Amino acid sequence: MSDVSQTHASLAPSSAQKFRQRFLPFLVFGAILLLIPMTDPSRTMYALMHQMAIYIVFALAYNMLLGKGGMLSFGHAVYFGFGGYLCMHAMNWIDDGGVWGAFPTFFLPVLGFVGGAVSAVVIGSFSTKRSGTTFAMISLGVAELIFAGAFMFDSLFGGEQGISGDRMNGPEVFGLSMGPQSDIYWFMAFWTILSVIAMYAFTRTPLGRLSEAVRDNPQRVEFIGYNPQRVRWLVFSISGGFAGLAGGMSAVNYEIFTPEALSLIPSGFVLIMAYVGGITYFAGPIMGAVLLTYMSSMMSDFTEAWLLYLGLMFVLIVMYAPRGIAGIVFGFWDGIRGANSAELLRKWSVQLLGCLLMLIGLIILVEVSVRWSNGWGEAFEPFGLHFTHADIVTWIAIFVPIVAGGYVLRLATREKEEMPA
Amino acid sequence: METIVFALLNGVIYGLLLFMLSSGLTLIFSMMGVLNFAHASFYMLGAYFAYTIMGATSFWLALFIAPILVGLVGAVVERYGLRKVHANGHVAELLFTFGLAYLIEEIVKIVYGKTAVDYKIPSLLDFPAFTIYGASFPAYRMFMLFIAIGMLVGLWFLLKKTRAGLIIQAALTHPHMVGHLGHNVPLIFMTVFGIGCALAGLAGVIAGNIFVTDPAMAVLMGPIVFVVVVVGGIGSLEGAFLASILIGLLQNFAVGISASFADIFWFTGLSPTSEIGDITVSSLAPVLPFLLLVLMLIFRPRGLMGEQEL
């Protein structure tokens, strides 16, 4: 050790660093949210942004479990759903008047938080006794139980039609009638920024730190006198609460909730979102939520097989980029500022070329197959090209890029291995 | 009376079918620590492969070839997918198989279409095997029973009586030692994964035509198989067997009972028109495995035969 004068205080980040790392991103995020309405978005844009906002909160809540707590849940939509359902019922109570009549719809997500958290406390009391794979299986079983059970209690879950309500009742706050999309935008912006800040603040609390410790080494946490089960339970409950908050946002946005919202499909979607975004970064799930919501609404217009692309992207990220899109973005950012940026850039462009080539072949393969399977004799016609499954040119256009791309990628990895460590 | 006999027979058959799936899952789990989320997808692949092969040749050929094909697919998945992800830990492996389940479902949708395919019972077995109390029992179900028992005996023989089984058992607990003794442990892992998937495929071949062969069959079966594995005690084949039969019987008996909660809990004064009183036991059948799971976790967390609390 050359630097013996290193102390706790000298290791601490300077206030400029603190500002840059802890406050600036939120200021930028807040500024973007404030600026968006000035571009006068269309109705579809608003709808898309509201969906993004819901998923940002949901994915961050999910990552509180997976990324920070190391708990892989296949049924987190249960808490999203419980929060949402409570809000739907509350919306109808507001409509009925009485004591509830004085409750503004704007604050319904608070109830969503309560609903999600309470259900997570109850279910977490037995499910968080385990971690890892067992926890994952339990979460799946509980989710199936609740989803199947939801159809038995129509007065609570509304059966197939679900429960609907009207968000425009109750007193106005901040001058928002909650009717038009632009009013809902402010509602979404408010709750998104509030929950993002709250969840970031949570990662800096002792409990947030402990949950990371429990993820990495539960035994040592036990040695220093904490109960890992209790920590998991607490984190699980808070995460369930934020999921419920997202459910409340969704309830106000769509004014309807069906039991489908509790099923394994949204649970799987939020898992994919958080993981694709990058679970080791706080911002990862935000990126994942924005990207995947955008993809799900845009790509489903272009291709029938978009779920296949989604699955493929997920598997590839699990295999080759376990730190997700955030990992790629931050890795790229650090790389171009690092010492041998030219070398890295060259390597990345070769890899990018290989990936793009394979992607071209793959897209043609998938799109031609989809049309072949539909059996309407339709051809895949990108940019005025014409691909049919009976044409040999199509198969050349599929396999040549895939093989060439694979070869380029192989070259790139071999180079990496030859480089001195 | 015939209700009981039929529920018993169907329950045992369904239970054995569940065991076909859960045995592979348990073997793979106890050997590699990987919970194969895509296990039910291999079951689905088995049914679809059999449908294709049956269309080209005959059911009897499909019965042998489809499971082998599924096993090969499984081995390829292990070799080129799982082994690569293994370095990133168990959660990454679980996520990989989760993504794989997704992919298989989408690919099946593209290749075979989104609706159910017409995978039929072979005409040779399409007759009533016997008639009791005026109701007939299909021969194909008896055939399923024999196949399942044959598989059970075969698996038991393979694991307990052959040298390969001995090595597999050793590799379950002491993979490093087995490696030091000169056995190719990754190859053993790949083989076990393949065998597990082939068993799931076989279950798909014989069950696909009696249930429905559609892209949703994996999603329907998957969670129940997980329940079996947890209830039986993670990593225990005997436990998986008991739990399979238990759940098979439970579900089939529940379906046959039309009593509602109001009938059962009459002493509490529950009204038959109220929401809870209106629930019948038969409508509860699909929920029962999951209810069992939750109860098991609360009262006996290590499962029926599990050795330790995980």
XYZ file of C-alpha atoms in Angstrom:
731
model
C 0.000 0.000 0.000
C 1.601 3.185 -1.157
C -1.234 5.441 -0.165
C -1.372 4.970 3.581
C -3.236 8.193 4.091
C -6.344 6.693 2.510
C -9.186 6.958 4.995
C -12.897 6.548 5.023
C -13.344 10.236 4.420
C -10.966 10.434 1.461
C -12.732 7.518 -0.234
C -16.085 9.251 -0.048
C -17.262 10.855 -3.299
C -16.851 14.614 -3.576
C -19.973 16.696 -3.523
C -19.621 17.322 -7.268
C -19.551 13.554 -7.859
C -22.490 13.097 -5.557
C -24.441 15.675 -7.496
C -23.530 14.121 -10.823
C -24.386 10.576 -9.766
C -27.303 11.017 -7.447
C -29.131 14.164 -8.448
C -28.348 15.037 -12.043
C -30.028 11.946 -13.592
C -33.222 12.722 -11.711
C -33.114 16.381 -12.710
C -32.670 15.377 -16.351
C -35.444 12.795 -16.048
C -37.746 15.366 -14.452
C -36.878 17.974 -17.083
C -37.671 15.510 -19.881
C -41.015 14.749 -18.271
C -41.768 18.487 -18.069
C -40.730 19.132 -21.662
C -42.645 16.292 -23.311
C -46.110 17.957 -23.232
C -44.659 21.002 -25.041
C -44.142 18.864 -28.135
C -47.924 18.452 -28.188
C -48.013 14.657 -28.412
C -50.787 12.833 -30.215
C -53.284 10.603 -28.428
C -51.362 7.479 -29.366
C -48.156 9.026 -28.069
C -49.871 9.824 -24.785
C -51.263 6.304 -24.528
C -47.812 4.875 -25.199
C -46.146 7.150 -22.645
C -48.685 6.271 -19.976
C -48.062 2.617 -20.586
C -44.334 3.261 -20.303
C -44.801 5.112 -17.030
C -46.753 2.183 -15.555
C -44.127 -0.291 -16.663
C -41.239 1.857 -15.465
C -42.614 1.770 -11.938
C -43.541 -1.901 -12.202
C -40.162 -2.943 -13.611
C -38.274 -0.951 -10.974
C -40.393 -2.548 -8.256
C -39.634 -5.920 -9.791
C -35.934 -5.183 -9.885
C -36.019 -4.393 -6.192
C -36.600 -8.129 -5.863
C -34.512 -9.586 -8.647
C -31.618 -7.173 -8.959
C -31.208 -5.992 -5.394
C -32.718 -8.855 -3.431
C -31.731 -11.787 -5.647
C -35.281 -13.131 -5.598
C -36.511 -14.332 -8.964
C -40.284 -14.083 -9.018
C -42.505 -15.468 -11.739
C -45.644 -14.017 -10.223
C -45.098 -10.384 -9.411
C -48.161 -9.312 -11.368
C -50.196 -10.632 -8.433
C -49.281 -7.569 -6.357
C -49.661 -5.287 -9.349
C -53.126 -6.759 -9.731
C -54.107 -6.527 -6.082
C -53.092 -2.874 -6.007
C -54.959 -2.211 -9.210
C -58.085 -4.025 -8.088
C -58.185 -2.144 -4.815
C -57.990 1.105 -6.789
C -60.764 0.003 -9.128
C -62.996 -0.745 -6.160
C -62.046 2.546 -4.564
C -62.880 4.339 -7.802
C -66.372 2.860 -7.600
C -66.653 3.778 -3.925
C -65.750 7.357 -4.845
C -68.488 7.206 -7.435
C -70.940 6.063 -4.745
C -70.125 9.126 -2.663
C -70.228 9.120 1.129
C -66.941 9.315 2.995
C -65.109 8.030 -0.073
C -66.551 10.803 -2.186
C -63.955 13.172 -0.778
C -61.053 11.042 -1.968
C -59.382 12.433 -5.094
C -58.691 9.886 -7.843
C -55.295 11.509 -8.225
C -54.156 9.842 -5.014
C -55.479 6.364 -5.818
C -51.957 4.948 -6.351
C -51.426 5.398 -2.601
C -54.179 2.849 -2.103
C -52.560 0.720 -4.785
C -49.365 0.752 -2.744
C -51.291 -0.319 0.339
C -53.083 -3.093 -1.525
C -49.895 -4.428 -3.069
C -47.941 -4.192 0.154
C -50.575 -5.867 2.321
C -50.953 -8.794 -0.064
C -47.159 -9.072 -0.319
C -46.850 -9.105 3.477
C -49.340 -11.969 3.701
C -47.945 -14.031 0.828
C -44.357 -13.145 1.623
C -44.761 -14.515 5.131
C -44.335 -18.022 3.750
C -42.900 -17.540 0.269
C -39.798 -15.607 1.320
C -38.647 -18.344 3.668
C -36.611 -19.651 0.739
C -34.547 -17.887 -1.826
C -33.243 -18.761 -5.258
C -34.869 -21.501 -7.290
C -37.335 -22.591 -4.612
C -38.607 -19.063 -4.211
C -39.067 -18.862 -7.965
C -41.168 -22.033 -7.993
C -43.252 -20.893 -5.040
C -43.927 -17.550 -6.683
C -45.138 -19.387 -9.752
C -47.412 -21.670 -7.758
C -48.890 -18.819 -5.738
C -49.494 -16.794 -8.886
C -51.314 -19.713 -10.515
C -53.374 -20.255 -7.375
C -54.457 -16.641 -7.212
C -55.097 -16.347 -10.926
C -57.262 -19.482 -10.926
C -58.950 -18.438 -7.699
C -59.728 -14.975 -9.049
C -62.382 -16.422 -11.348
C -64.249 -17.844 -8.367
C -64.854 -14.539 -6.642
C -66.725 -12.396 -9.109
C -67.612 -9.659 -6.647
C -63.909 -9.061 -5.990
C -62.392 -9.638 -9.415
C -65.357 -9.199 -11.718
C -64.962 -12.477 -13.582
C -64.136 -12.408 -17.281
C -65.245 -8.807 -17.793
C -63.244 -7.544 -14.862
C -64.149 -4.398 -12.975
C -64.490 -1.024 -14.589
C -64.956 2.444 -13.192
C -64.879 6.130 -13.954
C -61.845 8.164 -12.945
C -63.534 11.539 -13.318
C -65.409 11.390 -10.020
C -64.153 12.754 -6.742
C -62.660 16.146 -5.980
C -60.158 17.748 -8.337
C -56.604 18.346 -7.176
C -53.956 20.505 -8.861
C -56.707 21.627 -11.227
C -56.740 18.286 -13.032
C -60.137 16.924 -14.012
C -58.470 13.547 -14.804
C -60.512 13.372 -17.967
C -58.320 14.160 -20.985
C -55.088 12.317 -21.745
C -53.057 15.459 -21.073
C -54.369 15.547 -17.480
C -53.506 11.899 -17.020
C -50.031 12.738 -18.284
C -49.355 14.905 -15.242
C -50.782 12.227 -13.013
C -48.423 9.677 -14.581
C -45.427 12.024 -14.457
C -46.053 12.818 -10.802
C -46.309 9.223 -9.663
C -43.490 7.990 -11.878
C -40.976 10.534 -10.665
C -42.092 10.109 -7.074
C -41.735 6.345 -7.151
C -38.460 6.428 -9.054
C -36.984 8.759 -6.454
C -38.473 6.729 -3.607
C -37.104 3.476 -5.002
C -33.699 5.001 -5.590
C -33.706 6.364 -2.053
C -34.614 2.880 -0.855
C -31.440 1.429 -2.360
C -29.470 3.841 -0.155
C -31.193 2.940 3.093
C -29.668 0.362 5.451
C -32.430 -2.059 4.475
C -31.662 -1.567 0.791
C -27.991 -2.277 1.464
C -28.866 -5.306 3.560
C -31.003 -6.726 0.801
C -27.969 -6.661 -1.482
C -25.957 -8.369 1.222
C -28.622 -11.054 1.606
C -28.561 -11.571 -2.138
C -24.801 -12.066 -2.178
C -24.212 -13.980 1.028
C -27.119 -14.735 3.351
C -24.902 -16.703 5.703
C -22.662 -13.795 6.520
C -25.656 -11.555 7.028
C -26.840 -14.048 9.597
C -23.444 -13.961 11.286
C -23.575 -10.232 11.779
C -26.910 -10.594 13.484
C -29.582 -9.997 10.882
C -32.271 -12.415 9.877
C -32.071 -12.891 6.083
C -35.630 -14.204 5.918
C -36.877 -11.068 7.591
C -34.886 -8.862 5.253
C -36.282 -10.730 2.251
C -39.790 -10.442 3.620
C -39.462 -6.699 4.165
C -37.973 -6.092 0.731
C -40.612 -8.319 -0.827
C -43.379 -6.350 0.869
C -42.032 -2.989 -0.225
C -41.514 -4.251 -3.745
C -45.066 -5.569 -3.728
C -46.204 -2.131 -2.596
C -44.559 -0.374 -5.519
C -45.931 -2.994 -7.884
C -49.358 -2.207 -6.441
C -48.704 1.482 -7.003
C -48.033 0.733 -10.655
C -51.273 -1.250 -10.634
C -53.057 1.809 -9.282
C -51.609 3.939 -12.075
C -52.826 1.353 -14.548
C -56.290 1.291 -12.972
C -56.638 5.064 -13.334
C -55.260 4.996 -16.869
C -57.432 2.217 -18.328
C -60.393 2.449 -15.919
C -60.680 -1.325 -16.121
C -58.987 -4.281 -14.490
C -59.428 -7.933 -15.482
C -58.060 -11.078 -13.833
C -55.703 -11.393 -16.817
C -53.637 -8.688 -15.133
C -52.812 -11.166 -12.352
C -51.740 -13.942 -14.687
C -48.308 -15.268 -15.538
C -48.165 -13.314 -18.790
C -47.660 -9.819 -17.326
C -45.407 -11.360 -14.678
C -43.216 -12.819 -17.394
C -43.292 -9.580 -19.342
C -42.055 -7.508 -16.425
C -39.330 -10.054 -15.750
C -38.171 -9.829 -19.356
C -38.356 -6.061 -19.221
C -36.236 -5.745 -16.106
C -33.699 -8.299 -17.277
C -33.352 -6.993 -20.815
C -32.864 -3.499 -19.401
C -30.191 -4.686 -17.005
C -30.825 -5.751 -13.447
C -27.456 -4.680 -12.072
C -28.137 -1.008 -12.812
C -30.794 1.108 -11.200
C -31.598 2.681 -14.563
C -31.678 -0.687 -16.336
C -35.348 -1.549 -15.776
C -36.306 1.988 -16.835
C -34.542 1.458 -20.141
C -36.073 -1.991 -20.479
C -39.563 -0.694 -19.748
C -39.295 2.145 -22.243
C -37.783 0.000 -24.976
C -40.061 -3.006 -24.602
C -43.247 -0.991 -24.288
C -42.264 0.862 -27.410
C -41.443 -2.389 -29.178
C -44.628 -4.096 -28.101
C -46.788 -1.320 -29.469
C -44.761 -0.583 -32.604
C -43.436 -3.970 -33.632
C -46.741 -5.736 -33.315
C -47.851 -3.537 -36.230
C -44.980 -4.705 -38.389
C -44.704 -8.381 -37.623
C -46.804 -11.189 -36.275
C -43.783 -12.861 -34.784
C -42.771 -10.061 -32.495
C -43.061 -12.282 -29.430
C -40.543 -14.586 -31.042
C -38.147 -11.676 -31.498
C -38.756 -10.699 -27.890
C -37.999 -14.216 -26.670
C -34.929 -14.381 -28.856
C -33.681 -11.060 -27.553
C -34.228 -12.214 -23.994
C -32.379 -15.507 -24.482
C -29.493 -13.789 -26.253
C -29.191 -11.220 -23.477
C -29.198 -13.961 -20.843
C -26.491 -15.783 -22.754
C -24.230 -13.033 -24.011
C -25.001 -9.801 -22.167
C -26.177 -10.655 -18.659
C -25.900 -7.010 -17.659
C -28.567 -6.073 -20.156
C -28.938 -3.048 -22.355
C -27.810 -0.736 -19.572
C -24.626 -2.815 -19.364
C -24.046 -2.409 -23.093
C -24.749 1.324 -23.014
C -22.578 2.049 -19.978
C -19.880 -0.315 -21.205
C -19.808 1.548 -24.504
C -19.715 4.903 -22.722
C -16.817 3.827 -20.508
C -15.069 2.238 -23.481
C -14.990 5.309 -25.712
C -13.693 7.404 -22.826
C -11.092 4.825 -21.837
C -7.463 4.552 -22.910
C -7.661 2.169 -25.860
C -10.920 3.443 -27.281
C -9.789 3.084 -30.906
C -9.008 -0.578 -30.401
C -12.339 -1.191 -28.661
C -14.282 0.706 -31.291
C -12.739 -1.427 -34.011
C -13.624 -4.609 -32.144
C -17.173 -3.441 -31.489
C -17.777 -2.454 -35.083
C -16.672 -5.920 -36.211
C -19.024 -7.501 -33.663
C -21.813 -5.179 -34.681
C -21.302 -6.109 -38.324
C -21.498 -9.814 -37.456
C -24.652 -9.324 -35.389
C -26.336 -7.257 -38.083
C -25.568 -9.848 -40.751
C -27.016 -12.639 -38.623
C -30.013 -10.484 -37.776
C -30.788 -9.887 -41.472
C -30.736 -13.602 -42.219
C -32.807 -14.353 -39.143
C -35.456 -11.744 -39.883
C -35.912 -13.042 -43.418
C -36.119 -16.593 -42.071
C -38.723 -15.727 -39.457
C -40.840 -13.516 -41.682
C -40.824 -15.980 -44.577
C -41.699 -18.825 -42.195
C -44.582 -16.880 -40.686
C -46.050 -16.230 -44.113
C -45.402 -19.795 -45.217
C -47.204 -21.134 -42.158
C -50.161 -18.803 -42.692
C -50.564 -20.386 -46.091
C -51.988 -17.361 -47.882
C -49.150 -17.336 -50.382
C -48.070 -13.922 -49.173
C -44.454 -12.877 -49.824
C -42.148 -11.005 -47.467
C -41.425 -7.714 -49.246
C -39.044 -5.415 -47.402
C -37.737 -2.407 -49.339
C -39.284 -3.599 -52.574
C -37.574 -6.992 -52.369
C -39.558 -10.145 -52.879
C -39.036 -13.286 -50.777
C -41.166 -16.414 -50.995
C -40.450 -19.744 -49.371
C -40.444 -21.546 -52.724
C -37.692 -19.357 -54.111
C -34.109 -20.569 -53.791
C -32.894 -16.943 -53.649
C -34.773 -16.552 -50.366
C -32.891 -19.388 -48.753
C -29.601 -17.978 -50.015
C -30.578 -14.604 -48.543
C -31.257 -16.381 -45.276
C -28.266 -18.608 -44.861
C -25.476 -16.568 -46.434
C -25.839 -13.655 -43.955
C -26.250 -16.047 -41.011
C -23.131 -18.026 -41.873
C -21.144 -14.908 -42.757
C -22.244 -13.159 -39.566
C -21.390 -16.217 -37.499
C -17.958 -16.318 -39.100
C -17.307 -12.645 -38.418
C -18.385 -13.053 -34.771
C -16.140 -16.087 -34.428
C -13.213 -14.115 -35.776
C -13.905 -11.327 -33.298
C -14.026 -13.700 -30.322
C -10.887 -15.490 -31.445
C -9.054 -12.181 -31.629
C -10.178 -11.433 -28.112
C -8.820 -14.728 -26.848
C -5.468 -14.087 -28.506
C -5.108 -10.706 -26.899
C -2.949 -10.833 -23.785
C -5.047 -10.660 -20.677
C -69.116 -46.774 -7.353
C -68.077 -46.464 -10.994
C -67.121 -42.881 -10.261
C -64.618 -44.096 -7.711
C -63.163 -46.793 -9.959
C -62.861 -44.432 -12.887
C -61.428 -41.613 -10.818
C -58.935 -44.068 -9.366
C -57.838 -45.329 -12.776
C -57.713 -41.897 -14.358
C -55.987 -40.500 -11.318
C -53.258 -43.114 -11.439
C -52.784 -42.614 -15.171
C -52.609 -38.848 -14.815
C -50.294 -39.257 -11.848
C -47.947 -41.494 -13.806
C -47.996 -38.979 -16.615
C -47.031 -36.266 -14.159
C -44.273 -38.505 -12.887
C -42.940 -38.932 -16.414
C -42.497 -35.191 -16.506
C -41.402 -34.617 -12.952
C -38.878 -37.482 -12.880
C -36.870 -35.843 -15.634
C -37.167 -32.474 -13.961
C -36.065 -33.902 -10.610
C -33.120 -35.776 -12.105
C -31.950 -32.677 -13.916
C -32.466 -30.533 -10.856
C -30.629 -32.748 -8.420
C -27.751 -33.259 -10.809
C -27.177 -29.780 -12.128
C -29.136 -27.605 -9.751
C -31.016 -26.320 -12.792
C -34.743 -26.008 -12.628
C -35.693 -26.529 -16.233
C -38.511 -24.075 -16.793
C -38.827 -25.314 -20.356
C -39.465 -28.890 -19.272
C -43.140 -28.771 -20.160
C -42.168 -27.283 -23.506
C -40.344 -30.503 -24.291
C -43.536 -32.320 -23.383
C -45.296 -30.172 -25.960
C -42.579 -30.824 -28.530
C -43.072 -34.549 -27.984
C -46.745 -34.272 -28.872
C -46.097 -32.137 -31.945
C -43.258 -34.315 -33.207
C -45.433 -37.368 -32.767
C -48.194 -35.649 -34.715
C -45.830 -34.982 -37.610
C -44.299 -38.461 -37.581
C -47.706 -40.083 -37.272
C -48.852 -38.126 -40.316
C -45.915 -39.429 -42.337
C -45.708 -42.977 -41.006
C -47.514 -44.510 -38.045
C -48.161 -43.917 -34.381
C -45.939 -46.801 -33.319
C -42.938 -45.321 -35.026
C -43.740 -41.940 -33.508
C -43.827 -43.526 -30.072
C -40.145 -44.335 -30.410
C -38.785 -41.617 -32.650
C -40.464 -38.541 -31.158
C -39.010 -38.968 -27.644
C -35.562 -39.594 -29.118
C -35.841 -36.430 -31.200
C -36.956 -34.450 -28.171
C -34.054 -35.904 -26.207
C -31.660 -34.795 -28.917
C -33.104 -31.285 -28.895
C -32.647 -31.287 -25.119
C -29.045 -32.421 -25.417
C -28.305 -29.665 -27.932
C -29.918 -27.100 -25.632
C -27.759 -28.287 -22.752
C -24.564 -28.366 -24.767
C -24.842 -25.017 -26.526
C -27.102 -23.045 -24.235
C -27.160 -24.078 -20.617
C -23.482 -24.915 -20.387
C -22.644 -21.413 -21.532
C -25.014 -19.774 -19.059
C -23.871 -22.030 -16.222
C -20.998 -19.668 -15.374
C -23.489 -16.940 -14.483
C -25.188 -18.940 -11.743
C -28.469 -20.710 -11.184
C -30.703 -17.702 -11.607
C -29.256 -17.115 -15.071
C -29.860 -20.764 -15.923
C -33.446 -20.552 -14.757
C -33.942 -17.396 -16.789
C -32.408 -19.060 -19.826
C -34.862 -21.941 -19.653
C -37.664 -19.441 -19.069
C -36.720 -17.667 -22.280
C -36.410 -21.013 -24.014
C -39.957 -21.952 -23.028
C -41.079 -18.690 -24.562
C -39.135 -19.350 -27.757
C -40.346 -22.923 -28.161
C -43.932 -21.795 -27.795
C -43.524 -19.080 -30.409
C -41.721 -21.376 -32.830
C -44.426 -24.017 -32.413
C -47.008 -21.346 -33.141
C -45.230 -20.433 -36.351
C -44.631 -23.985 -37.528
C -47.911 -25.621 -36.508
C -50.259 -22.672 -36.225
C -51.931 -21.133 -33.206
C -54.839 -23.572 -33.005
C -54.844 -27.195 -31.898
C -53.626 -29.820 -34.353
C -55.591 -32.961 -35.064
C -53.391 -35.469 -33.244
C -55.540 -38.592 -32.979
C -55.517 -41.778 -30.985
C -54.351 -44.646 -33.250
C -57.367 -46.538 -34.576
C -55.879 -49.798 -33.329
C -56.394 -48.613 -29.760
C -59.614 -46.755 -30.295
C -62.025 -49.154 -28.622
C -63.410 -49.602 -25.116
C -61.179 -51.859 -23.029
C -63.797 -52.964 -20.564
C -67.173 -51.921 -19.289
C -68.064 -51.559 -15.643
C -71.400 -50.421 -14.305
C -72.509 -49.530 -17.789
C -69.612 -47.156 -18.509
C -66.745 -48.121 -20.769
C -63.101 -47.405 -20.218
C -61.054 -46.556 -23.328
C -58.287 -48.982 -24.268
C -55.935 -46.124 -25.025
C -55.927 -45.154 -21.373
C -54.916 -48.670 -20.440
C -52.165 -48.392 -23.012
C -51.015 -45.152 -21.359
C -50.967 -46.951 -18.049
C -48.766 -49.721 -19.438
C -46.385 -47.293 -21.114
C -46.092 -45.288 -17.909
C -45.450 -48.382 -15.794
C -42.958 -49.595 -18.390
C -41.175 -46.253 -18.172
C -41.174 -46.414 -14.399
C -39.619 -49.885 -14.374
C -37.171 -48.903 -17.094
C -36.033 -45.806 -15.212
C -35.698 -47.740 -11.981
C -33.689 -50.421 -13.730
C -31.459 -47.888 -15.434
C -30.702 -45.982 -12.253
C -30.400 -48.839 -9.770
C -29.220 -51.847 -11.723
C -26.853 -50.676 -14.409
C -23.354 -49.312 -14.295
C -24.421 -46.171 -16.126
C -27.056 -45.600 -13.465
C -24.433 -46.004 -10.783
C -22.268 -43.348 -12.397
C -25.271 -41.036 -12.797
C -26.145 -41.450 -9.134
C -22.575 -40.759 -8.150
C -22.472 -37.694 -10.344
C -25.604 -36.412 -8.620
C -23.842 -36.006 -5.327
C -20.120 -35.997 -6.105
C -19.560 -34.640 -9.604
C -15.925 -33.723 -8.929
C -15.005 -37.146 -7.626
C -16.665 -38.782 -10.612
C -14.665 -36.457 -12.821
C -11.437 -37.409 -11.085
C -12.221 -41.060 -11.683
C -12.020 -40.348 -15.370
C -15.644 -40.020 -16.357
C -16.715 -37.226 -18.631
C -19.012 -35.343 -16.260
C -20.255 -32.738 -18.787
C -21.194 -35.617 -21.079
C -23.094 -37.275 -18.229
C -24.918 -34.011 -17.585
C -25.811 -33.686 -21.237
C -27.055 -37.277 -21.339
C -29.182 -36.871 -18.232
C -30.639 -33.662 -19.580
C -31.386 -35.447 -22.834
C -32.994 -38.417 -21.056
C -35.074 -36.098 -18.903
C -36.302 -34.242 -21.958
C -36.962 -37.517 -23.789
C -39.155 -38.664 -20.884
C -41.069 -35.415 -21.092
C -41.341 -35.971 -24.835
C -42.703 -39.482 -24.286
C -45.311 -38.067 -21.941
C -46.244 -35.637 -24.688
C -46.527 -38.422 -27.265
C -48.963 -40.478 -25.228
C -50.873 -37.582 -23.662
C -51.076 -35.171 -26.588
C -53.800 -37.132 -28.333
C -55.950 -37.698 -25.289
C -55.757 -34.083 -24.161
C -55.345 -31.270 -26.668
C -52.198 -30.655 -28.690
C -52.002 -26.890 -28.927
C -49.367 -24.237 -28.171
C -50.856 -23.671 -24.709
C -50.283 -27.213 -23.481
C -46.857 -26.395 -22.081
C -48.148 -23.437 -20.099
C -50.963 -25.562 -18.697
C -48.720 -28.425 -17.641
C -45.598 -26.561 -16.516
C -46.750 -25.092 -13.204
C -48.330 -28.390 -12.091
C -45.052 -30.199 -12.679
C -43.277 -27.627 -10.536
C -45.836 -28.184 -7.816
C -45.145 -31.926 -7.977
C -41.426 -31.355 -7.609
C -41.806 -29.011 -4.628
C -44.477 -31.082 -2.887
C -42.483 -34.267 -3.356
C -39.389 -32.683 -1.891
C -36.900 -31.097 -4.231
C -34.451 -33.610 -5.639
C -36.246 -36.734 -4.453
C -37.449 -39.165 -7.121
C -39.527 -41.156 -4.630
C -41.109 -37.961 -3.421
C -41.854 -36.884 -6.966
C -43.534 -40.240 -7.554
C -45.710 -39.973 -4.454
C -46.621 -36.379 -5.181
C -47.483 -37.182 -8.798
C -49.875 -39.940 -7.816
C -51.294 -37.824 -4.999
C -52.008 -34.881 -7.253
C -53.318 -37.113 -10.018
C -55.805 -38.751 -7.655
C -56.706 -35.496 -5.936
C -57.573 -33.761 -9.178
C -59.515 -36.644 -10.644
C -61.523 -37.248 -7.501
C -62.274 -33.555 -7.114
C -63.595 -33.339 -10.662
C -66.095 -36.086 -9.858
C -67.538 -34.361 -6.797
C -70.297 -31.938 -7.568
C -70.954 -30.920 -3.965
C -70.661 -27.216 -3.305
C -69.207 -25.491 -0.269
C -72.728 -24.838 0.980
C -73.363 -28.604 1.012
C -70.131 -29.397 2.794
C -70.186 -26.611 5.338
C -73.959 -26.747 5.897
C -73.410 -26.547 9.666
C -72.003 -23.028 9.345
C -75.214 -21.902 7.725
C -73.476 -20.942 4.481
C -76.010 -19.932 1.878
C -75.855 -21.900 -1.394
C -76.463 -18.727 -3.363
C -73.618 -16.801 -1.735
C -70.362 -16.542 -3.631
C -68.415 -18.901 -1.395
C -71.274 -21.332 -0.909
C -71.667 -21.562 -4.663
C -68.146 -22.896 -5.282
C -68.230 -26.585 -6.120
C -65.448 -29.024 -5.382
C -65.197 -29.908 -9.069
C -64.553 -26.291 -10.016
C -61.841 -26.270 -7.390
C -59.928 -29.100 -9.099
C -57.529 -26.970 -11.169
C -56.599 -24.946 -8.067
C -56.000 -27.923 -5.789
C -52.351 -28.620 -6.740
C -51.435 -25.024 -5.979
C -53.390 -25.044 -2.761
C -51.504 -28.177 -1.801
C -48.255 -26.405 -2.605
C -49.029 -23.472 -0.331
C -50.202 -25.716 2.510
C -47.126 -27.893 2.111
C -44.835 -24.888 2.293
C -46.478 -23.674 5.445
C -46.655 -26.985 7.312
C -43.908 -29.177 5.876
C -41.467 -27.018 3.934
C -39.135 -29.832 2.927
C -41.851 -31.654 1.024
C -42.994 -35.261 1.333
C -39.614 -36.939 0.976
C -37.159 -34.058 0.837
C -34.039 -34.549 2.876
C -33.382 -30.999 3.855
C -35.094 -27.678 3.938
C -33.945 -25.799 0.937
